Coordinates of C-alpha atoms and ligand atoms in Angstrom, one line a residue:
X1 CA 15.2 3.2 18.0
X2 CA 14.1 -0.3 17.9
X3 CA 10.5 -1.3 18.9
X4 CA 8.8 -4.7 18.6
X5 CA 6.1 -5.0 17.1
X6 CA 3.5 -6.3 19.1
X7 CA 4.0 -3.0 21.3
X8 CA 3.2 -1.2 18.0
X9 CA 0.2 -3.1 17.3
X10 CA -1.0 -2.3 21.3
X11 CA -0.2 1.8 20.8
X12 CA -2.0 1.7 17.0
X13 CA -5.0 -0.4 18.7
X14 CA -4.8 1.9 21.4
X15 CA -5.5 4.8 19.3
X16 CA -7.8 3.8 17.2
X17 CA -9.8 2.5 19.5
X18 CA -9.8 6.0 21.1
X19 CA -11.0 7.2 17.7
X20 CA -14.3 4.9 18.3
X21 CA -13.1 2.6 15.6
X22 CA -14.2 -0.9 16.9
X23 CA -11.9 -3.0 18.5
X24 CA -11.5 -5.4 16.4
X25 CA -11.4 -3.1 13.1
X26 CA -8.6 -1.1 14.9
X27 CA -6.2 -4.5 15.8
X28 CA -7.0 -5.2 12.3
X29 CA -6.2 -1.7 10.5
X30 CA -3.3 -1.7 13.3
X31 CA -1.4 -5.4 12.2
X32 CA -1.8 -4.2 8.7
X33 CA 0.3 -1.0 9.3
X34 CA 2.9 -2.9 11.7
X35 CA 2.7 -5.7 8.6
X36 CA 4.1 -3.0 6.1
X37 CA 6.6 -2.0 8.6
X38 CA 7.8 -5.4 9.4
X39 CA 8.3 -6.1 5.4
X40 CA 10.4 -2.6 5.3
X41 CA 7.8 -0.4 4.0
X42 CA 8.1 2.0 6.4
X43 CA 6.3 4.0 4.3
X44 CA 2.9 2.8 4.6
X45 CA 3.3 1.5 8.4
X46 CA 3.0 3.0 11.4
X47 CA 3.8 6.5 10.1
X48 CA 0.5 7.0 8.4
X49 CA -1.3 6.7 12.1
X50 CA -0.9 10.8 12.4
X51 CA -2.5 10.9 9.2
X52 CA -5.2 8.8 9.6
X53 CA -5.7 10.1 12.7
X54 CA -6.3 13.5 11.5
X55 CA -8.4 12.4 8.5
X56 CA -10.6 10.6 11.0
X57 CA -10.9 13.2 13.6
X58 CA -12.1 15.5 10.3
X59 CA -14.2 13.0 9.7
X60 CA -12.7 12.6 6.2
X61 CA -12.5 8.8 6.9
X62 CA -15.8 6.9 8.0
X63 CA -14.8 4.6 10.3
X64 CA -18.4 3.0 10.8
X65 CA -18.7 2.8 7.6
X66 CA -19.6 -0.8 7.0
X67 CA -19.4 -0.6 2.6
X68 CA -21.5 -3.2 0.6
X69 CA -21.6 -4.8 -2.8
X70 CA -23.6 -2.4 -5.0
X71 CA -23.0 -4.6 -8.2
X72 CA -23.3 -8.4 -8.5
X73 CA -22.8 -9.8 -11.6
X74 CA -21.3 -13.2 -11.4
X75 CA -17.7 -12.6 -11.9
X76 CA -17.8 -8.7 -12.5
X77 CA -18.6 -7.3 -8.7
X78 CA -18.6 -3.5 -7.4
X79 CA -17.7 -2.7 -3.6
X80 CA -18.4 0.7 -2.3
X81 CA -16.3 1.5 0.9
X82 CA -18.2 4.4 1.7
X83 CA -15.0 6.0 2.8
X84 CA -15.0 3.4 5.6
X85 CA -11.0 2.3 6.6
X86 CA -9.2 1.2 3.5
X87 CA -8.0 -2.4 5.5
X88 CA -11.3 -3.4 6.3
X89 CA -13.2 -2.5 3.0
X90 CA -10.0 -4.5 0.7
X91 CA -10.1 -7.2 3.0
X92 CA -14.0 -7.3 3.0
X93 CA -13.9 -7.0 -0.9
X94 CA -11.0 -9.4 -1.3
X95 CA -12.6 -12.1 0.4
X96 CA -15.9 -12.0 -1.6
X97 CA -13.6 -12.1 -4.7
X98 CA -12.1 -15.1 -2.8
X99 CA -15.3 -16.9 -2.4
X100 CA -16.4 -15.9 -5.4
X101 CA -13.8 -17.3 -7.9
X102 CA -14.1 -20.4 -6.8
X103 CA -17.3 -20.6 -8.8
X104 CA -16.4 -18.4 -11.7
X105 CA -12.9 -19.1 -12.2
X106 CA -12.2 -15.1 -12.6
X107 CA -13.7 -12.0 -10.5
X108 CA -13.2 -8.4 -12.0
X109 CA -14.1 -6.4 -8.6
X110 CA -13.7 -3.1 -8.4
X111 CA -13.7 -1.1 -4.8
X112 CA -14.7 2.3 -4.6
X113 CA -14.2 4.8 -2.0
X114 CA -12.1 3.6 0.5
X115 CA -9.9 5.8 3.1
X116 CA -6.5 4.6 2.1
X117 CA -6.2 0.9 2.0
X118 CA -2.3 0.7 2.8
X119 CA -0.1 -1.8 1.5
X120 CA -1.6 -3.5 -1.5
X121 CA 0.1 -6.5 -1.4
X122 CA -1.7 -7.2 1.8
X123 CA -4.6 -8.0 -0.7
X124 CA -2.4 -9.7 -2.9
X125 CA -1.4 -12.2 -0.4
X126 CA -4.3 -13.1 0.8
X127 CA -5.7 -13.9 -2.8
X128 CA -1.7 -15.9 -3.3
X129 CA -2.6 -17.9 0.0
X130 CA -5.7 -19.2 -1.6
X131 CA -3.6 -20.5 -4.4
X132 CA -5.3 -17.6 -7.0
X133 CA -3.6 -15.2 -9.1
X134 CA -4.5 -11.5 -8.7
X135 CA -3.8 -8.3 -10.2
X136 CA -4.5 -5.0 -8.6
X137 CA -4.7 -1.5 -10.3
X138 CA -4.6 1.7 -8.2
X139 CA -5.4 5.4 -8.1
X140 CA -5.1 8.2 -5.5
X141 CA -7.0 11.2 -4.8
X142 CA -8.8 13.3 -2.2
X143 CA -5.6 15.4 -2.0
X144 CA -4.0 17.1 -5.0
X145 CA -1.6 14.5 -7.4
X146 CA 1.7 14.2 -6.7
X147 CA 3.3 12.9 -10.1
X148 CA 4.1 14.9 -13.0
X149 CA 3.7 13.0 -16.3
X150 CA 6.7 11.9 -18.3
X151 CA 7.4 15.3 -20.0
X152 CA 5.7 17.7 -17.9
X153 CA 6.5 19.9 -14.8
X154 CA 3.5 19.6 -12.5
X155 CA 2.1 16.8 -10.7
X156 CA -1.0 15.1 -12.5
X157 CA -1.0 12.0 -11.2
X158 CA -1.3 9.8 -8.1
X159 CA 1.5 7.6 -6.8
X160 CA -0.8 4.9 -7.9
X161 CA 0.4 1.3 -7.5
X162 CA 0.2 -1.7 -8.9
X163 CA 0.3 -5.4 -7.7
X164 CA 0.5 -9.1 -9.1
X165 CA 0.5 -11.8 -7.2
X166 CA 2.1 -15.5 -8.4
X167 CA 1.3 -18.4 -6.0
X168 CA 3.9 -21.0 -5.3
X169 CA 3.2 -24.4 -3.9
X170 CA 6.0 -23.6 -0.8
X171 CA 3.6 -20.3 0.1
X172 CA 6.7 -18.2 -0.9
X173 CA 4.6 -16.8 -3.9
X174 CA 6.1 -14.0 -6.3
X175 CA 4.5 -10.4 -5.5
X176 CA 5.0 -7.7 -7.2
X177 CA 3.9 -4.7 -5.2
X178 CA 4.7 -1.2 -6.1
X179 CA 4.0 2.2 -6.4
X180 CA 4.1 3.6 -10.0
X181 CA 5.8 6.9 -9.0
X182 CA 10.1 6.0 -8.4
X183 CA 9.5 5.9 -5.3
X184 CA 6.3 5.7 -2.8
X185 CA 5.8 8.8 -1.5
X186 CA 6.0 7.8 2.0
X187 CA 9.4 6.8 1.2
X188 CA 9.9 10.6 0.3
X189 CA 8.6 11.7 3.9
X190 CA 9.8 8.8 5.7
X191 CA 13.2 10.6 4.5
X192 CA 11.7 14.0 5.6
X193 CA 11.5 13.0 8.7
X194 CA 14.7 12.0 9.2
X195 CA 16.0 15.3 7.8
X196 CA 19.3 15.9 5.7
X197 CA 18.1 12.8 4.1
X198 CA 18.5 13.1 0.3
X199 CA 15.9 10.7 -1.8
X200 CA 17.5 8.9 -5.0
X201 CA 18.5 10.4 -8.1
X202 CA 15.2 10.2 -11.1
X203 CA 12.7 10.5 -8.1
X204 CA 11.7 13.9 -8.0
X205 CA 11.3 17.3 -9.8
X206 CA 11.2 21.3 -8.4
X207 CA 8.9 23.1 -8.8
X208 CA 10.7 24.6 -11.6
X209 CA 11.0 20.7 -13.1
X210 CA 14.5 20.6 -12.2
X211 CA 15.5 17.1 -11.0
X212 CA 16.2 17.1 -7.2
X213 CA 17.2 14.7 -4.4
X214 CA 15.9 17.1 -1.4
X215 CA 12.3 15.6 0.0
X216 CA 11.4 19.0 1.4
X217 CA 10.2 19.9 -2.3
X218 CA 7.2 17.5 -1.6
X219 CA 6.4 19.4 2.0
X220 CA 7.7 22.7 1.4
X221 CA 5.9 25.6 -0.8
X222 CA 7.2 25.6 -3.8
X223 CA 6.2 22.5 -4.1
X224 CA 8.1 20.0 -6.2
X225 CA 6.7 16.9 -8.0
X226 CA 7.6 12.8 -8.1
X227 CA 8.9 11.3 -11.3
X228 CA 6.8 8.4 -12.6
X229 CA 9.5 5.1 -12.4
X230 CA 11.0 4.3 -15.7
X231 CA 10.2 7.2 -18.0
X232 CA 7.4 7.0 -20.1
X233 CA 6.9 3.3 -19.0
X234 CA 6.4 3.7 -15.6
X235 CA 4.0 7.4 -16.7
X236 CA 2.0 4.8 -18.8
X237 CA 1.2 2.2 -16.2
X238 CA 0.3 5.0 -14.0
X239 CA -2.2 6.0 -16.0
X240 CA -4.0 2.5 -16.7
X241 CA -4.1 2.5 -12.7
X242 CA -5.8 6.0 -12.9
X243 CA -8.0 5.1 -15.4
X244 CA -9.1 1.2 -14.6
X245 CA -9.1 2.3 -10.6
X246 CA -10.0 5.9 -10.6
X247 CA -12.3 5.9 -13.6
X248 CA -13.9 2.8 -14.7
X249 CA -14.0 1.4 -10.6
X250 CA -14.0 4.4 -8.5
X251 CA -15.6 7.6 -11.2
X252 CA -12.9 9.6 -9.8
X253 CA -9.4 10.7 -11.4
X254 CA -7.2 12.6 -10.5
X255 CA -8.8 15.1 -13.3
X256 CA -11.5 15.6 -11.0
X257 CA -9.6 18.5 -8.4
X258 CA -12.8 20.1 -6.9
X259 CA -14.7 16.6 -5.7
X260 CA -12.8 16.8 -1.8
X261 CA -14.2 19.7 0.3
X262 CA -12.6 20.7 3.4
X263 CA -8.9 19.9 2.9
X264 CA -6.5 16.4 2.6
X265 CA -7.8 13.1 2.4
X266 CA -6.7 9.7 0.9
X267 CA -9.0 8.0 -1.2
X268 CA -8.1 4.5 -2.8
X269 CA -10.2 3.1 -5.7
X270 CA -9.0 -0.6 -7.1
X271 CA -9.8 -2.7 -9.7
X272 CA -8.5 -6.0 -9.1
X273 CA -8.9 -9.3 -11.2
X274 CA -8.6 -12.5 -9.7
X275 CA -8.0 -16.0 -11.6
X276 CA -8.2 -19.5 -10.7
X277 CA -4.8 -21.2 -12.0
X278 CA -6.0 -24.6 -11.9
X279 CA -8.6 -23.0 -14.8
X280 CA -6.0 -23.5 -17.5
X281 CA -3.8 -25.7 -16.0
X282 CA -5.2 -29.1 -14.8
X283 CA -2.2 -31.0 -15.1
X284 CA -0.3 -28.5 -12.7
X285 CA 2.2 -27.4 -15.7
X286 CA 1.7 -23.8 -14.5
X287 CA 3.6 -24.4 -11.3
X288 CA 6.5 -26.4 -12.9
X289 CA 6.6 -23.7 -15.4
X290 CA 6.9 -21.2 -12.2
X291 CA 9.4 -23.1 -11.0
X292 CA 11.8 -23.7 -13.7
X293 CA 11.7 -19.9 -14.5
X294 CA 12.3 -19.2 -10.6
X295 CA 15.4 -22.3 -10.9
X296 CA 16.7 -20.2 -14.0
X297 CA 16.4 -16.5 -12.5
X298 CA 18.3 -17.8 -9.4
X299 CA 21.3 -19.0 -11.9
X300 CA 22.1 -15.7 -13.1
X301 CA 25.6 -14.7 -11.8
X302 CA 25.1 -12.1 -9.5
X303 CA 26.4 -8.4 -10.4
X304 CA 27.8 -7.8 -7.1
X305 CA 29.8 -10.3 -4.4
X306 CA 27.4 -11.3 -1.5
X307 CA 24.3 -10.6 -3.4
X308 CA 22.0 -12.8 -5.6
X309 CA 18.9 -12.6 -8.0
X310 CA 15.6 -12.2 -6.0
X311 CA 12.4 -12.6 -7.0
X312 CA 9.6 -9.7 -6.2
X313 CA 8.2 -10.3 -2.8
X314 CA 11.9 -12.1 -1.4
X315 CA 13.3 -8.6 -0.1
X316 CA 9.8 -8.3 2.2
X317 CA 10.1 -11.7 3.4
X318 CA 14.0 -11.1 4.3
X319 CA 13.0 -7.9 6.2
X320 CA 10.1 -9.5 7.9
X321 CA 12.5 -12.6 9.2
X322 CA 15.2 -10.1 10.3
X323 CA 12.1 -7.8 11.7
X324 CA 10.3 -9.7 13.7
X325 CA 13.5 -10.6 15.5
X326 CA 15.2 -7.4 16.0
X327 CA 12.3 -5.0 16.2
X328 CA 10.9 -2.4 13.9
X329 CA 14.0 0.7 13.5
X330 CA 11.3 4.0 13.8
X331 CA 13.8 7.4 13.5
X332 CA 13.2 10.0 16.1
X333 CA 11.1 12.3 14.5
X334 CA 8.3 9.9 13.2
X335 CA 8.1 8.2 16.9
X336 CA 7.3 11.7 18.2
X337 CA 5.0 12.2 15.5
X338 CA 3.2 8.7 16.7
X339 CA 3.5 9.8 20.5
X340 CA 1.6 13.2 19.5
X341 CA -1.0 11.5 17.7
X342 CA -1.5 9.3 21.1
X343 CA -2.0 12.6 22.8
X344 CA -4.1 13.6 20.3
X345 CA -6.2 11.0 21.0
X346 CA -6.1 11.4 24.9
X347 CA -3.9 8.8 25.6
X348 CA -1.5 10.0 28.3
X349 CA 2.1 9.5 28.5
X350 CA 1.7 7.1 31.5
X351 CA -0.5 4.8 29.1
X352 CA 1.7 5.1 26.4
X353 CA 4.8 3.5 28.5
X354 CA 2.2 0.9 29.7
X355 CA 1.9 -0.5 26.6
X356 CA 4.9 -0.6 25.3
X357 CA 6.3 -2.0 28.7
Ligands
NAD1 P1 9.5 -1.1 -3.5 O1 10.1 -0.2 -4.6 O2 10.2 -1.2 -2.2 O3 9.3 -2.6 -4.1 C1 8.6 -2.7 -5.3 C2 8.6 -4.2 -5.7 O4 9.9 -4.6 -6.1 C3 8.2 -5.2 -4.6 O5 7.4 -6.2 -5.1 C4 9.6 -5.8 -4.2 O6 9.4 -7.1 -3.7 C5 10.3 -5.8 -5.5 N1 11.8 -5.7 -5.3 C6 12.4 -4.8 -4.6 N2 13.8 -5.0 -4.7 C7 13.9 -6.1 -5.4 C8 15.0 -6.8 -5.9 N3 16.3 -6.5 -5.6 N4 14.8 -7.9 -6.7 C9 13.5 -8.3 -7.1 N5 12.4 -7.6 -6.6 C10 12.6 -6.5 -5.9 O7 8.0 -0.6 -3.3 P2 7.3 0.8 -3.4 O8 7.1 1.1 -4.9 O9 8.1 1.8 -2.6 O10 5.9 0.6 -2.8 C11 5.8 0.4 -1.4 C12 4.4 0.1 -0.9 O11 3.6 1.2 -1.0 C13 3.7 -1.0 -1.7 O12 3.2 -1.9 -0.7 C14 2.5 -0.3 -2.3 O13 1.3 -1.1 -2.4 C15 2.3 0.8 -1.4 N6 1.6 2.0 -2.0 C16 0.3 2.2 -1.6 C17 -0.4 3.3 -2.1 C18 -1.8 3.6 -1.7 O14 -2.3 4.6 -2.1 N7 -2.4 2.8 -1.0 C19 0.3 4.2 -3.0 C20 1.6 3.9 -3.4 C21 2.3 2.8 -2.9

């Protein structure tokens, strides 16, 4: 089914607002999700709400939470999200990096302990908008990892992403965004719940370390583990997101199994650096420069008929134009999973037809 996505935003306000999340917070958490759905990651859009509905009811996220600086050092800053909602915290913490590179040229901020804060490249974007470069490191924890290491059979690792951002003077600014296992591990239940759904080939692991293409093996005892993108490449980014996120900003790796009491969570620590261009570059050269290479990516003969060279960030912007047109597709078993969490939250089925009337 098709749904647009203002009616989305409505139902994900809705429910968080029946969570006690204030209303603005909740519109705010709730565009962010629709955002990532709009830009085809389905995976981190409005299928997390059950999630995040759960971890709020068990109180694993603290949606008061308010999080404050606890380090100010001119261009080195440390936000503590006090496990407040991962968009509100990044978006807090981005835009005291924001304000603050104006002065310094470069902010090293790290955030710490925030519920899971989503799409990165949300953050990303609004650091590219500002005409700043920004570069985000990620780890994951609060439930057990999910990614073997390159070599190994069990899961050690997050699915911890990392994000560059290159601002263009048309707005339409490179962004690299991406998980660091082969594929996000929404993506792997997003094809769970569609069911006979196979994953690609190189994603993922049994739990005998056989590779596999069935997503049960991430839902199912035995459990199965995701395959870091690009062999040993994509294992050793990973862990400079564990370590610069998880250890230097956020004291917490993956290593560290018994720190979440009382079942699942999703914890997010970042350590993000953000640059003034203009710094090096007061004659503009950097943009040309970004340009020309941009000109000389898009001359490369295609592989394939009807398709070109992209640059990272172009297929997001595609979906989003086809997107907010045609509606967001949401298959049958995450919509149901959506409705539930409604429910869940005391919203009837009468309400939930209201809004998305
Ligand atoms: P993806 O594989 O769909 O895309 C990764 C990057 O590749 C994007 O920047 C995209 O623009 C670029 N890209 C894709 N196709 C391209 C092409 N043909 N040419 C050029 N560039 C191309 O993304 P993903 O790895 O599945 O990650 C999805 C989202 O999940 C991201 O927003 C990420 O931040 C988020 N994530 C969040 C967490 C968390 O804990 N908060 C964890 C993992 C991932």
């Amino acid at each position: 089914m098709l749904i647009e996505s203002a009616k989305l935003v409505a139902l994900v306000t809705k429910i968080f607002v029946e969570l006690k999340v204030n209303h603005s917070d909740a519109r705010e958490v709730a565009e962010h999700l629709v955002l990532a759905n709009l830009k085809g990651h389905d995976s981190h859009g409005v299928g997390m709400v059950p999630t995040y509905v759960s971890n709020i009811t068990r109180k694993k996220c603290n949606v008061n939470a308010k999080g404050k600086l606890i380090l100010d050092k001119g261009a080195i800053m440390l936000f503590d999200a006090d496990r407040g909602l991962g968009q509100i915290a990044g978006r807090a913490a981005t835009d005291i990096a924001i304000n603050r590179v104006r002065e310094t040229g470069l902010v090293c901020m790290g955030i710490r302990n925030c519920h899971h804060l989503g799409r990165i490249g949300a953050y990303a974007e609004r650091c590219g908008k500002e005409g700043y470069l920004a570069i985000h490191f990620v780890n994951v924890v609060g439930h057990d990892p999910l990614v073997a290491p390159f070599g190994g059979k069990e899961s050690r690792l997050g699915t911890n992403p990392f994000c560059c951002v290159i601002p263009r003077k048309d707005g339409n600014d490179i962004i690299l965004d991406m998980a660091t296992s082969a594929i996000a591990h929404g993506k792997v239940r997003v094809a769970h719940m569609k069911g006979n759904t196979e994953v690609p080939e190189g994603a993922l692991i049994d739990h005998l370390g056989k590779p596999t293409q069935n997503p049960s093996v991430m839902f199912e005892e035995p459990l199965g583990s995701m395959l870091p993108f690009g062999d040993h490449k994509g294992y050793g980014l990973a862990l400079i997101c564990e370590l610069l996120a998880g250890g230097l900003a956020g004291k917490w790796t993956a290593a560290q199994k018994s720190q979440e009491e009382g079942g699942f969570n999703i914890i997010n620590h970042m350590l993000m650096f953000v640059i003034d261009p203009s710094i090096f570059d007061e004659n503009e050269s950097f943009q040309t420069e970004v340009e020309n290479m941009v000109e000389y990516l898009y001359s490369a003969t295609p592989t394939q008929e009807n398709s070109n060279v992209m640059l990272p960030g172009e297929p997001e912007i595609n979906t989003l134009s086809s997107r907010e047109i045609r509606g967001i597709p949401i298959n049958e078993n995450s919509w149901e999973a959506l409705k539930q969490a409604a429910k869940d939250c005391g919203i009837s089925d009468n309400e939930i037809q209201e809004l998305l009337a």
